[in-house]
GROMACS .gro file of C-alpha atoms in nm:
model
  476
    1UNK     CA    1  -6.913  -2.281  -4.419
    2UNK     CA    2  -6.853  -2.310  -4.044
    3UNK     CA    3  -7.066  -2.339  -3.732
    4UNK     CA    4  -6.982  -1.985  -3.627
    5UNK     CA    5  -7.139  -1.839  -3.941
    6UNK     CA    6  -7.442  -2.065  -3.902
    7UNK     CA    7  -7.487  -1.940  -3.547
    8UNK     CA    8  -7.472  -1.582  -3.668
    9UNK     CA    9  -7.745  -1.649  -3.922
   10UNK     CA   10  -7.989  -1.792  -3.667
   11UNK     CA   11  -7.901  -1.606  -3.346
   12UNK     CA   12  -8.168  -1.380  -3.203
   13UNK     CA   13  -8.041  -1.080  -3.011
   14UNK     CA   14  -8.169  -1.113  -2.658
   15UNK     CA   15  -8.099  -0.838  -2.403
   16UNK     CA   16  -7.911  -0.946  -2.093
   17UNK     CA   17  -8.047  -0.858  -1.755
   18UNK     CA   18  -7.766  -0.744  -1.529
   19UNK     CA   19  -7.857  -0.829  -1.173
   20UNK     CA   20  -7.679  -0.783  -0.844
   21UNK     CA   21  -7.466  -1.070  -0.724
   22UNK     CA   22  -7.393  -1.148  -0.363
   23UNK     CA   23  -7.038  -1.056  -0.261
   24UNK     CA   24  -6.971  -1.409  -0.145
   25UNK     CA   25  -7.072  -1.551  -0.481
   26UNK     CA   26  -6.857  -1.296  -0.663
   27UNK     CA   27  -6.557  -1.384  -0.450
   28UNK     CA   28  -6.614  -1.754  -0.514
   29UNK     CA   29  -6.635  -1.694  -0.889
   30UNK     CA   30  -6.308  -1.502  -0.882
   31UNK     CA   31  -6.138  -1.784  -0.692
   32UNK     CA   32  -6.252  -2.043  -0.947
   33UNK     CA   33  -6.138  -1.820  -1.234
   34UNK     CA   34  -5.787  -1.843  -1.097
   35UNK     CA   35  -5.778  -2.223  -1.102
   36UNK     CA   36  -5.515  -2.379  -1.327
   37UNK     CA   37  -5.418  -2.729  -1.426
   38UNK     CA   38  -5.198  -2.738  -1.117
   39UNK     CA   39  -5.511  -2.691  -0.904
   40UNK     CA   40  -5.654  -3.015  -1.039
   41UNK     CA   41  -5.326  -3.207  -1.021
   42UNK     CA   42  -5.275  -3.103  -0.658
   43UNK     CA   43  -5.630  -3.214  -0.575
   44UNK     CA   44  -5.567  -3.557  -0.727
   45UNK     CA   45  -5.239  -3.595  -0.541
   46UNK     CA   46  -5.389  -3.486  -0.209
   47UNK     CA   47  -5.694  -3.711  -0.229
   48UNK     CA   48  -5.565  -3.999  -0.445
   49UNK     CA   49  -5.625  -4.260  -0.176
   50UNK     CA   50  -5.901  -4.085   0.019
   51UNK     CA   51  -6.170  -4.303   0.173
   52UNK     CA   52  -6.523  -4.170   0.226
   53UNK     CA   53  -6.649  -4.038   0.558
   54UNK     CA   54  -7.003  -4.124   0.447
   55UNK     CA   55  -7.201  -4.432   0.350
   56UNK     CA   56  -7.506  -4.528   0.150
   57UNK     CA   57  -7.815  -4.379   0.309
   58UNK     CA   58  -7.640  -4.066   0.439
   59UNK     CA   59  -7.766  -3.718   0.349
   60UNK     CA   60  -7.497  -3.459   0.273
   61UNK     CA   61  -7.584  -3.091   0.311
   62UNK     CA   62  -7.386  -2.768   0.295
   63UNK     CA   63  -7.250  -2.814   0.647
   64UNK     CA   64  -7.110  -3.157   0.548
   65UNK     CA   65  -6.976  -3.051   0.209
   66UNK     CA   66  -6.615  -3.111   0.306
   67UNK     CA   67  -6.696  -3.483   0.314
   68UNK     CA   68  -6.744  -3.467  -0.064
   69UNK     CA   69  -6.440  -3.250  -0.137
   70UNK     CA   70  -6.200  -3.543  -0.189
   71UNK     CA   71  -6.437  -3.693  -0.447
   72UNK     CA   72  -6.559  -3.396  -0.656
   73UNK     CA   73  -6.302  -3.196  -0.857
   74UNK     CA   74  -6.217  -2.832  -0.784
   75UNK     CA   75  -6.420  -2.599  -1.000
   76UNK     CA   76  -6.737  -2.800  -0.940
   77UNK     CA   77  -6.742  -2.869  -0.566
   78UNK     CA   78  -6.767  -2.490  -0.517
   79UNK     CA   79  -7.094  -2.486  -0.714
   80UNK     CA   80  -7.252  -2.704  -0.443
   81UNK     CA   81  -7.175  -2.466  -0.157
   82UNK     CA   82  -7.520  -2.316  -0.095
   83UNK     CA   83  -7.773  -2.353   0.190
   84UNK     CA   84  -8.026  -2.567   0.002
   85UNK     CA   85  -7.774  -2.824  -0.119
   86UNK     CA   86  -7.880  -3.179  -0.041
   87UNK     CA   87  -7.726  -3.501  -0.173
   88UNK     CA   88  -7.860  -3.846  -0.094
   89UNK     CA   89  -7.580  -4.103  -0.097
   90UNK     CA   90  -7.688  -4.417  -0.277
   91UNK     CA   91  -7.528  -4.757  -0.296
   92UNK     CA   92  -7.268  -4.812  -0.567
   93UNK     CA   93  -7.468  -4.966  -0.848
   94UNK     CA   94  -7.389  -5.257  -1.078
   95UNK     CA   95  -7.431  -5.127  -1.434
   96UNK     CA   96  -7.281  -5.423  -1.617
   97UNK     CA   97  -7.337  -5.409  -1.990
   98UNK     CA   98  -7.566  -5.614  -2.212
   99UNK     CA   99  -7.473  -5.985  -2.237
  100UNK     CA  100  -7.407  -5.950  -2.612
  101UNK     CA  101  -7.146  -5.682  -2.544
  102UNK     CA  102  -6.989  -5.893  -2.270
  103UNK     CA  103  -6.972  -6.192  -2.504
  104UNK     CA  104  -6.810  -5.981  -2.776
  105UNK     CA  105  -6.552  -5.866  -2.525
  106UNK     CA  106  -6.477  -6.221  -2.416
  107UNK     CA  107  -6.454  -6.345  -2.774
  108UNK     CA  108  -6.251  -6.068  -2.937
  109UNK     CA  109  -6.066  -5.856  -2.678
  110UNK     CA  110  -5.754  -6.074  -2.673
  111UNK     CA  111  -5.689  -6.012  -3.044
  112UNK     CA  112  -5.713  -5.630  -3.033
  113UNK     CA  113  -5.394  -5.425  -3.051
  114UNK     CA  114  -5.278  -5.072  -3.132
  115UNK     CA  115  -5.131  -4.993  -3.472
  116UNK     CA  116  -4.813  -4.779  -3.472
  117UNK     CA  117  -5.028  -4.473  -3.552
  118UNK     CA  118  -5.264  -4.543  -3.260
  119UNK     CA  119  -5.548  -4.695  -3.464
  120UNK     CA  120  -5.713  -5.020  -3.360
  121UNK     CA  121  -5.606  -5.350  -3.509
  122UNK     CA  122  -5.837  -5.656  -3.526
  123UNK     CA  123  -6.126  -5.486  -3.346
  124UNK     CA  124  -6.471  -5.640  -3.406
  125UNK     CA  125  -6.701  -5.550  -3.116
  126UNK     CA  126  -6.714  -5.532  -2.737
  127UNK     CA  127  -6.462  -5.352  -2.517
  128UNK     CA  128  -6.128  -5.325  -2.700
  129UNK     CA  129  -5.894  -5.335  -2.398
  130UNK     CA  130  -5.895  -5.466  -2.042
  131UNK     CA  131  -5.912  -5.162  -1.807
  132UNK     CA  132  -5.720  -5.354  -1.541
  133UNK     CA  133  -5.415  -5.344  -1.770
  134UNK     CA  134  -5.406  -4.965  -1.806
  135UNK     CA  135  -5.084  -4.833  -1.651
  136UNK     CA  136  -4.972  -4.485  -1.550
  137UNK     CA  137  -4.618  -4.595  -1.637
  138UNK     CA  138  -4.738  -4.640  -1.996
  139UNK     CA  139  -4.940  -4.319  -1.997
  140UNK     CA  140  -4.956  -4.258  -2.372
  141UNK     CA  141  -5.039  -4.614  -2.480
  142UNK     CA  142  -5.282  -4.661  -2.191
  143UNK     CA  143  -5.441  -4.325  -2.268
  144UNK     CA  144  -5.507  -4.437  -2.625
  145UNK     CA  145  -5.650  -4.767  -2.503
  146UNK     CA  146  -5.878  -4.584  -2.260
  147UNK     CA  147  -5.989  -4.353  -2.542
  148UNK     CA  148  -6.083  -4.647  -2.763
  149UNK     CA  149  -6.266  -4.812  -2.472
  150UNK     CA  150  -6.463  -4.491  -2.433
  151UNK     CA  151  -6.526  -4.461  -2.806
  152UNK     CA  152  -6.664  -4.814  -2.825
  153UNK     CA  153  -6.840  -4.830  -2.488
  154UNK     CA  154  -7.174  -5.010  -2.485
  155UNK     CA  155  -7.453  -4.793  -2.633
  156UNK     CA  156  -7.664  -5.052  -2.817
  157UNK     CA  157  -7.737  -4.901  -3.163
  158UNK     CA  158  -7.707  -4.545  -3.033
  159UNK     CA  159  -7.905  -4.274  -2.856
  160UNK     CA  160  -8.242  -4.135  -2.968
  161UNK     CA  161  -8.415  -3.836  -2.804
  162UNK     CA  162  -8.759  -3.684  -2.856
  163UNK     CA  163  -8.665  -3.336  -2.734
  164UNK     CA  164  -8.321  -3.202  -2.644
  165UNK     CA  165  -8.317  -2.867  -2.467
  166UNK     CA  166  -8.029  -2.620  -2.497
  167UNK     CA  167  -8.070  -2.358  -2.223
  168UNK     CA  168  -7.845  -2.051  -2.209
  169UNK     CA  169  -7.796  -1.979  -1.839
  170UNK     CA  170  -7.632  -1.655  -1.724
  171UNK     CA  171  -7.477  -1.656  -1.376
  172UNK     CA  172  -7.580  -1.298  -1.298
  173UNK     CA  173  -7.780  -1.340  -0.978
  174UNK     CA  174  -8.105  -1.337  -1.176
  175UNK     CA  175  -8.405  -1.566  -1.172
  176UNK     CA  176  -8.586  -1.769  -1.435
  177UNK     CA  177  -8.916  -1.928  -1.524
  178UNK     CA  178  -8.937  -2.300  -1.589
  179UNK     CA  179  -8.918  -2.363  -1.964
  180UNK     CA  180  -9.215  -2.490  -2.161
  181UNK     CA  181  -9.127  -2.803  -2.358
  182UNK     CA  182  -9.262  -2.873  -2.705
  183UNK     CA  183  -9.242  -3.184  -2.920
  184UNK     CA  184  -9.107  -3.165  -3.273
  185UNK     CA  185  -9.368  -3.165  -3.551
  186UNK     CA  186  -9.445  -3.512  -3.682
  187UNK     CA  187  -9.222  -3.485  -3.990
  188UNK     CA  188  -8.921  -3.404  -3.767
  189UNK     CA  189  -8.996  -3.657  -3.492
  190UNK     CA  190  -8.719  -3.906  -3.414
  191UNK     CA  191  -8.895  -4.098  -3.137
  192UNK     CA  192  -9.239  -4.010  -3.007
  193UNK     CA  193  -9.212  -4.034  -2.629
  194UNK     CA  194  -9.390  -3.841  -2.355
  195UNK     CA  195  -9.220  -3.525  -2.227
  196UNK     CA  196  -9.311  -3.330  -1.910
  197UNK     CA  197  -9.604  -3.090  -1.940
  198UNK     CA  198  -9.487  -2.890  -1.636
  199UNK     CA  199  -9.117  -2.851  -1.555
  200UNK     CA  200  -9.151  -2.623  -1.252
  201UNK     CA  201  -9.006  -2.884  -1.015
  202UNK     CA  202  -8.722  -2.951  -1.259
  203UNK     CA  203  -8.580  -2.598  -1.259
  204UNK     CA  204  -8.521  -2.459  -0.910
  205UNK     CA  205  -8.263  -2.208  -0.792
  206UNK     CA  206  -8.131  -1.897  -0.964
  207UNK     CA  207  -7.967  -1.809  -1.293
  208UNK     CA  208  -8.108  -1.610  -1.584
  209UNK     CA  209  -8.233  -1.836  -1.863
  210UNK     CA  210  -8.161  -1.619  -2.163
  211UNK     CA  211  -8.273  -1.853  -2.438
  212UNK     CA  212  -8.377  -2.214  -2.500
  213UNK     CA  213  -8.339  -2.419  -2.816
  214UNK     CA  214  -8.527  -2.747  -2.861
  215UNK     CA  215  -8.504  -3.028  -3.110
  216UNK     CA  216  -8.478  -3.403  -3.178
  217UNK     CA  217  -8.158  -3.606  -3.184
  218UNK     CA  218  -8.036  -3.945  -3.296
  219UNK     CA  219  -7.703  -4.121  -3.333
  220UNK     CA  220  -7.685  -4.463  -3.496
  221UNK     CA  221  -7.389  -4.700  -3.501
  222UNK     CA  222  -7.347  -4.887  -3.827
  223UNK     CA  223  -7.065  -5.123  -3.729
  224UNK     CA  224  -6.900  -5.294  -3.431
  225UNK     CA  225  -7.251  -5.387  -3.315
  226UNK     CA  226  -7.249  -5.652  -3.043
  227UNK     CA  227  -7.605  -5.766  -3.114
  228UNK     CA  228  -7.507  -5.840  -3.475
  229UNK     CA  229  -7.181  -6.022  -3.406
  230UNK     CA  230  -7.311  -6.330  -3.591
  231UNK     CA  231  -7.360  -6.108  -3.901
  232UNK     CA  232  -7.018  -5.946  -3.887
  233UNK     CA  233  -7.128  -5.683  -3.631
  234UNK     CA  234  -7.248  -5.456  -3.915
  235UNK     CA  235  -7.593  -5.320  -4.000
  236UNK     CA  236  -7.746  -5.478  -4.312
  237UNK     CA  237  -7.714  -5.260  -4.618
  238UNK     CA  238  -7.466  -5.159  -4.882
  239UNK     CA  239  -7.176  -4.958  -4.746
  240UNK     CA  240  -7.262  -4.995  -4.376
  241UNK     CA  241  -6.917  -5.135  -4.300
  242UNK     CA  242  -6.762  -4.805  -4.413
  243UNK     CA  243  -6.925  -4.614  -4.128
  244UNK     CA  244  -6.874  -4.613  -3.754
  245UNK     CA  245  -7.180  -4.394  -3.698
  246UNK     CA  246  -7.413  -4.130  -3.836
  247UNK     CA  247  -7.562  -3.850  -3.627
  248UNK     CA  248  -7.859  -3.617  -3.666
  249UNK     CA  249  -7.919  -3.302  -3.457
  250UNK     CA  250  -8.228  -3.095  -3.534
  251UNK     CA  251  -8.403  -2.786  -3.397
  252UNK     CA  252  -8.775  -2.709  -3.402
  253UNK     CA  253  -8.802  -2.427  -3.145
  254UNK     CA  254  -8.784  -2.129  -3.123
  255UNK     CA  255  -8.933  -2.028  -3.455
  256UNK     CA  256  -8.628  -1.837  -3.580
  257UNK     CA  257  -8.417  -2.154  -3.597
  258UNK     CA  258  -8.693  -2.404  -3.669
  259UNK     CA  259  -8.574  -2.650  -3.931
  260UNK     CA  260  -8.201  -2.607  -3.864
  261UNK     CA  261  -8.037  -2.949  -3.873
  262UNK     CA  262  -7.693  -3.112  -3.877
  263UNK     CA  263  -7.588  -3.452  -4.009
  264UNK     CA  264  -7.245  -3.598  -3.937
  265UNK     CA  265  -7.089  -3.910  -4.088
  266UNK     CA  266  -6.810  -4.078  -3.890
  267UNK     CA  267  -6.610  -4.331  -4.093
  268UNK     CA  268  -6.449  -4.653  -3.979
  269UNK     CA  269  -6.120  -4.534  -4.122
  270UNK     CA  270  -5.982  -4.344  -3.820
  271UNK     CA  271  -5.770  -4.123  -4.046
  272UNK     CA  272  -6.059  -4.013  -4.266
  273UNK     CA  273  -6.214  -3.680  -4.173
  274UNK     CA  274  -6.582  -3.671  -4.080
  275UNK     CA  275  -6.829  -3.542  -4.334
  276UNK     CA  276  -7.087  -3.299  -4.199
  277UNK     CA  277  -7.373  -3.098  -4.343
  278UNK     CA  278  -7.618  -2.839  -4.213
  279UNK     CA  279  -7.951  -2.710  -4.333
  280UNK     CA  280  -8.020  -2.350  -4.226
  281UNK     CA  281  -8.370  -2.221  -4.309
  282UNK     CA  282  -8.257  -1.862  -4.359
  283UNK     CA  283  -8.018  -1.979  -4.630
  284UNK     CA  284  -8.269  -2.229  -4.775
  285UNK     CA  285  -8.003  -2.477  -4.866
  286UNK     CA  286  -7.784  -2.759  -4.737
  287UNK     CA  287  -7.425  -2.656  -4.674
  288UNK     CA  288  -7.122  -2.868  -4.600
  289UNK     CA  289  -6.966  -2.785  -4.262
  290UNK     CA  290  -6.591  -2.758  -4.236
  291UNK     CA  291  -6.455  -3.020  -3.997
  292UNK     CA  292  -6.216  -2.753  -3.869
  293UNK     CA  293  -6.506  -2.591  -3.682
  294UNK     CA  294  -6.591  -2.872  -3.441
  295UNK     CA  295  -6.434  -2.663  -3.167
  296UNK     CA  296  -6.667  -2.367  -3.240
  297UNK     CA  297  -6.966  -2.283  -3.022
  298UNK     CA  298  -7.277  -2.472  -3.131
  299UNK     CA  299  -7.544  -2.212  -3.212
  300UNK     CA  300  -7.430  -1.976  -2.938
  301UNK     CA  301  -7.422  -2.235  -2.658
  302UNK     CA  302  -7.118  -2.322  -2.448
  303UNK     CA  303  -7.102  -2.664  -2.616
  304UNK     CA  304  -6.920  -2.767  -2.929
  305UNK     CA  305  -6.986  -3.062  -3.157
  306UNK     CA  306  -6.660  -3.210  -3.030
  307UNK     CA  307  -6.751  -3.195  -2.660
  308UNK     CA  308  -7.081  -3.380  -2.687
  309UNK     CA  309  -7.085  -3.704  -2.482
  310UNK     CA  310  -6.753  -3.586  -2.321
  311UNK     CA  311  -6.564  -3.648  -2.644
  312UNK     CA  312  -6.713  -3.673  -2.991
  313UNK     CA  313  -6.403  -3.602  -3.194
  314UNK     CA  314  -6.174  -3.844  -3.372
  315UNK     CA  315  -5.936  -4.027  -3.141
  316UNK     CA  316  -5.628  -3.980  -3.360
  317UNK     CA  317  -5.671  -3.601  -3.371
  318UNK     CA  318  -5.557  -3.584  -3.008
  319UNK     CA  319  -5.271  -3.689  -2.785
  320UNK     CA  320  -5.380  -3.908  -2.494
  321UNK     CA  321  -5.248  -3.986  -2.146
  322UNK     CA  322  -5.382  -4.215  -1.875
  323UNK     CA  323  -5.332  -4.045  -1.539
  324UNK     CA  324  -5.458  -4.314  -1.303
  325UNK     CA  325  -5.768  -4.406  -1.105
  326UNK     CA  326  -5.971  -4.202  -0.858
  327UNK     CA  327  -6.285  -4.251  -0.651
  328UNK     CA  328  -6.549  -3.996  -0.751
  329UNK     CA  329  -6.898  -3.906  -0.630
  330UNK     CA  330  -7.156  -3.839  -0.898
  331UNK     CA  331  -7.524  -3.864  -1.000
  332UNK     CA  332  -7.484  -4.186  -1.196
  333UNK     CA  333  -7.839  -4.315  -1.153
  334UNK     CA  334  -8.071  -4.025  -1.074
  335UNK     CA  335  -8.377  -4.093  -0.862
  336UNK     CA  336  -8.571  -3.884  -1.116
  337UNK     CA  337  -8.662  -3.973  -1.472
  338UNK     CA  338  -8.541  -3.631  -1.591
  339UNK     CA  339  -8.280  -3.393  -1.448
  340UNK     CA  340  -8.379  -3.170  -1.156
  341UNK     CA  341  -8.169  -2.855  -1.119
  342UNK     CA  342  -8.100  -2.613  -0.835
  343UNK     CA  343  -7.835  -2.391  -0.683
  344UNK     CA  344  -7.755  -2.019  -0.717
  345UNK     CA  345  -7.722  -2.059  -1.095
  346UNK     CA  346  -7.983  -2.332  -1.135
  347UNK     CA  347  -7.742  -2.572  -1.303
  348UNK     CA  348  -7.641  -2.835  -1.043
  349UNK     CA  349  -7.832  -3.149  -0.937
  350UNK     CA  350  -8.117  -3.067  -0.700
  351UNK     CA  351  -8.187  -3.306  -0.411
  352UNK     CA  352  -8.070  -3.607  -0.610
  353UNK     CA  353  -7.900  -3.941  -0.549
  354UNK     CA  354  -7.520  -3.954  -0.573
  355UNK     CA  355  -7.289  -4.254  -0.552
  356UNK     CA  356  -6.921  -4.329  -0.505
  357UNK     CA  357  -6.753  -4.504  -0.798
  358UNK     CA  358  -6.409  -4.569  -0.941
  359UNK     CA  359  -6.299  -4.362  -1.241
  360UNK     CA  360  -6.022  -4.349  -1.498
  361UNK     CA  361  -5.856  -4.008  -1.527
  362UNK     CA  362  -5.774  -3.947  -1.893
  363UNK     CA  363  -5.617  -3.640  -2.052
  364UNK     CA  364  -5.640  -3.532  -2.415
  365UNK     CA  365  -5.440  -3.250  -2.571
  366UNK     CA  366  -5.507  -3.125  -2.925
  367UNK     CA  367  -5.265  -3.190  -3.206
  368UNK     CA  368  -5.407  -2.887  -3.381
  369UNK     CA  369  -5.218  -2.583  -3.244
  370UNK     CA  370  -5.514  -2.357  -3.327
  371UNK     CA  371  -5.750  -2.545  -3.098
  372UNK     CA  372  -5.880  -2.319  -2.816
  373UNK     CA  373  -5.816  -2.581  -2.544
  374UNK     CA  374  -5.471  -2.647  -2.406
  375UNK     CA  375  -5.592  -2.968  -2.242
  376UNK     CA  376  -5.906  -3.157  -2.141
  377UNK     CA  377  -5.928  -3.405  -1.854
  378UNK     CA  378  -6.216  -3.652  -1.849
  379UNK     CA  379  -6.335  -3.879  -1.570
  380UNK     CA  380  -6.476  -4.205  -1.710
  381UNK     CA  381  -6.651  -4.467  -1.500
  382UNK     CA  382  -6.439  -4.782  -1.482
  383UNK     CA  383  -6.725  -5.029  -1.529
  384UNK     CA  384  -6.903  -4.856  -1.818
  385UNK     CA  385  -6.659  -4.591  -1.949
  386UNK     CA  386  -6.946  -4.344  -1.928
  387UNK     CA  387  -6.841  -3.983  -1.855
  388UNK     CA  388  -6.928  -3.798  -1.536
  389UNK     CA  389  -6.702  -3.490  -1.528
  390UNK     CA  390  -6.475  -3.317  -1.778
  391UNK     CA  391  -6.259  -3.006  -1.747
  392UNK     CA  392  -6.103  -2.790  -2.020
  393UNK     CA  393  -5.822  -2.538  -1.976
  394UNK     CA  394  -5.768  -2.242  -2.207
  395UNK     CA  395  -5.444  -2.153  -2.384
  396UNK     CA  396  -5.327  -1.962  -2.075
  397UNK     CA  397  -5.373  -2.272  -1.860
  398UNK     CA  398  -5.679  -2.136  -1.675
  399UNK     CA  399  -5.975  -2.363  -1.599
  400UNK     CA  400  -6.230  -2.258  -1.860
  401UNK     CA  401  -6.513  -2.510  -1.888
  402UNK     CA  402  -6.650  -2.776  -1.658
  403UNK     CA  403  -6.893  -3.043  -1.779
  404UNK     CA  404  -7.114  -3.258  -1.561
  405UNK     CA  405  -7.332  -3.543  -1.690
  406UNK     CA  406  -7.636  -3.687  -1.515
  407UNK     CA  407  -7.746  -4.040  -1.595
  408UNK     CA  408  -8.038  -4.274  -1.535
  409UNK     CA  409  -8.014  -4.656  -1.546
  410UNK     CA  410  -8.218  -4.793  -1.834
  411UNK     CA  411  -8.362  -5.078  -1.627
  412UNK     CA  412  -8.548  -4.826  -1.410
  413UNK     CA  413  -8.705  -4.641  -1.705
  414UNK     CA  414  -9.039  -4.818  -1.712
  415UNK     CA  415  -9.269  -4.537  -1.832
  416UNK     CA  416  -9.484  -4.675  -2.118
  417UNK     CA  417  -9.357  -4.455  -2.404
  418UNK     CA  418  -8.987  -4.516  -2.330
  419UNK     CA  419  -8.985  -4.863  -2.174
  420UNK     CA  420  -8.926  -5.055  -2.498
  421UNK     CA  421  -8.613  -4.860  -2.592
  422UNK     CA  422  -8.463  -4.881  -2.243
  423UNK     CA  423  -8.554  -5.181  -2.029
  424UNK     CA  424  -8.329  -5.471  -2.123
  425UNK     CA  425  -8.068  -5.255  -2.295
  426UNK     CA  426  -7.853  -5.209  -1.982
  427UNK     CA  427  -7.735  -4.857  -2.060
  428UNK     CA  428  -7.679  -4.553  -1.840
  429UNK     CA  429  -7.909  -4.320  -2.030
  430UNK     CA  430  -7.814  -3.966  -2.113
  431UNK     CA  431  -8.025  -3.756  -1.872
  432UNK     CA  432  -7.845  -3.424  -1.925
  433UNK     CA  433  -7.518  -3.250  -2.005
  434UNK     CA  434  -7.442  -2.933  -1.814
  435UNK     CA  435  -7.144  -2.715  -1.896
  436UNK     CA  436  -7.020  -2.421  -1.690
  437UNK     CA  437  -6.808  -2.152  -1.856
  438UNK     CA  438  -6.623  -2.051  -1.543
  439UNK     CA  439  -6.432  -1.765  -1.704
  440UNK     CA  440  -6.744  -1.593  -1.839
  441UNK     CA  441  -7.004  -1.665  -1.567
  442UNK     CA  442  -7.245  -1.858  -1.783
  443UNK     CA  443  -7.344  -2.211  -1.873
  444UNK     CA  444  -7.561  -2.431  -2.089
  445UNK     CA  445  -7.802  -2.699  -1.972
  446UNK     CA  446  -7.877  -2.978  -2.218
  447UNK     CA  447  -8.163  -3.183  -2.066
  448UNK     CA  448  -8.283  -3.479  -2.273
  449UNK     CA  449  -8.653  -3.569  -2.267
  450UNK     CA  450  -8.805  -3.889  -2.403
  451UNK     CA  451  -8.479  -4.073  -2.459
  452UNK     CA  452  -8.348  -4.423  -2.501
  453UNK     CA  453  -8.129  -4.666  -2.693
  454UNK     CA  454  -8.366  -4.838  -2.937
  455UNK     CA  455  -8.290  -5.138  -3.151
  456UNK     CA  456  -8.273  -5.072  -3.524
  457UNK     CA  457  -8.576  -5.245  -3.673
  458UNK     CA  458  -8.550  -5.099  -4.022
  459UNK     CA  459  -8.223  -5.018  -4.193
  460UNK     CA  460  -8.416  -4.832  -4.464
  461UNK     CA  461  -8.573  -4.602  -4.204
  462UNK     CA  462  -8.233  -4.525  -4.055
  463UNK     CA  463  -8.077  -4.458  -4.395
  464UNK     CA  464  -8.361  -4.219  -4.476
  465UNK     CA  465  -8.298  -4.018  -4.160
  466UNK     CA  466  -7.933  -3.965  -4.255
  467UNK     CA  467  -7.995  -3.900  -4.625
  468UNK     CA  468  -7.834  -3.562  -4.686
  469UNK     CA  469  -8.030  -3.515  -5.008
  470UNK     CA  470  -8.353  -3.512  -4.804
  471UNK     CA  471  -8.240  -3.246  -4.556
  472UNK     CA  472  -8.363  -2.951  -4.758
  473UNK     CA  473  -8.692  -3.116  -4.852
  474UNK     CA  474  -8.764  -3.231  -4.497
  475UNK     CA  475  -8.687  -2.905  -4.321
  476UNK     CA  476  -8.846  -2.645  -4.544
   0.00000   0.00000   0.00000
């Protein structure tokens, strides 16, 4: 069974509203649709050594947008060209990782190496490779090292979210109402944190919101855990060392997909394929998902299982190249707890805080010739290896998708119901993922409400969450 067939079984037919679009917006969309990989490469070359004409405390508006052009990739900078655009430039933050992660890096990094097949050798915990030693002249080897740094970036025991929204946004000149958020029922709850009762201020601008899915999420790392380095960096429990992580994605709203859930096992053996299962209420059974379908649309959204986080696939399934460093402007530590959107399509940061940071430019190309992408370029923050922007090109070499992540520093998340799983963890928390399908004039928001990176207090509780045999019983 594949994700495409699951989507067909749960998709509700929703009529599209075709609205008029301003001629200027249409012309802009057509320009972006013509962008190729060369467009990005030329931008990097032109602005490789650009220095900012702004400073912390400045306010950038539409009339000043050219000041940001050297630091925001083509395909996205155009989305910010509207009268209400406003960006507050913040100071470049220090988001150094948890001391346990830093100690792991200091203790073990010098022994880590690449196997001939690209797998890691002698890796225990912490950051596998020193970013300062990545070299464009050794693009393939450095690309692999960057990929492993990203894969094992600091995330404590993994991300937990009370309510993830998946909003289908159509760029048709239409309008939308702010979505109403709902918590999962108690038997599906991952973490019970407060979520906004009124999201009106969160969803400004245009765009037709065609549909919204909601549900809980959790990913747990079972090995290479910095906080457990004295215990072998592995969660207690039989078989934990076999797994890198386990991941649960559920849906409780709307009613027609309520109870749909996915579980994915990622193994420590980098050559072993993931195992994945889904429970679909309309089928009333748990089905194994083919790993070949990770590049399929996830339940009709513009995301795939493989694109989550920027890259959620297996490192050795791709070819990697390190393309150098570049200064980038991004919302790395939002001034809001949750994402605030605006713009003509309602999918870009609204009146938020941006900062200038240094990024690694890393390219991945699929080894599978049937993969729909010809290439993906990701921009990863040098200090944290957290993603900020990613771009995917189709088989014809046209810019197809553009992802933008918004983050919030855990040390500023002091609200009572989320404080414990954030403050002290020193993580850039996952505020939202927003993907634009530039060829088809649509996008998907994925705002994350009630989120954090909790410690694992009970291995038994975690094992129960990822018990495939309980999926059917739990979600009936």
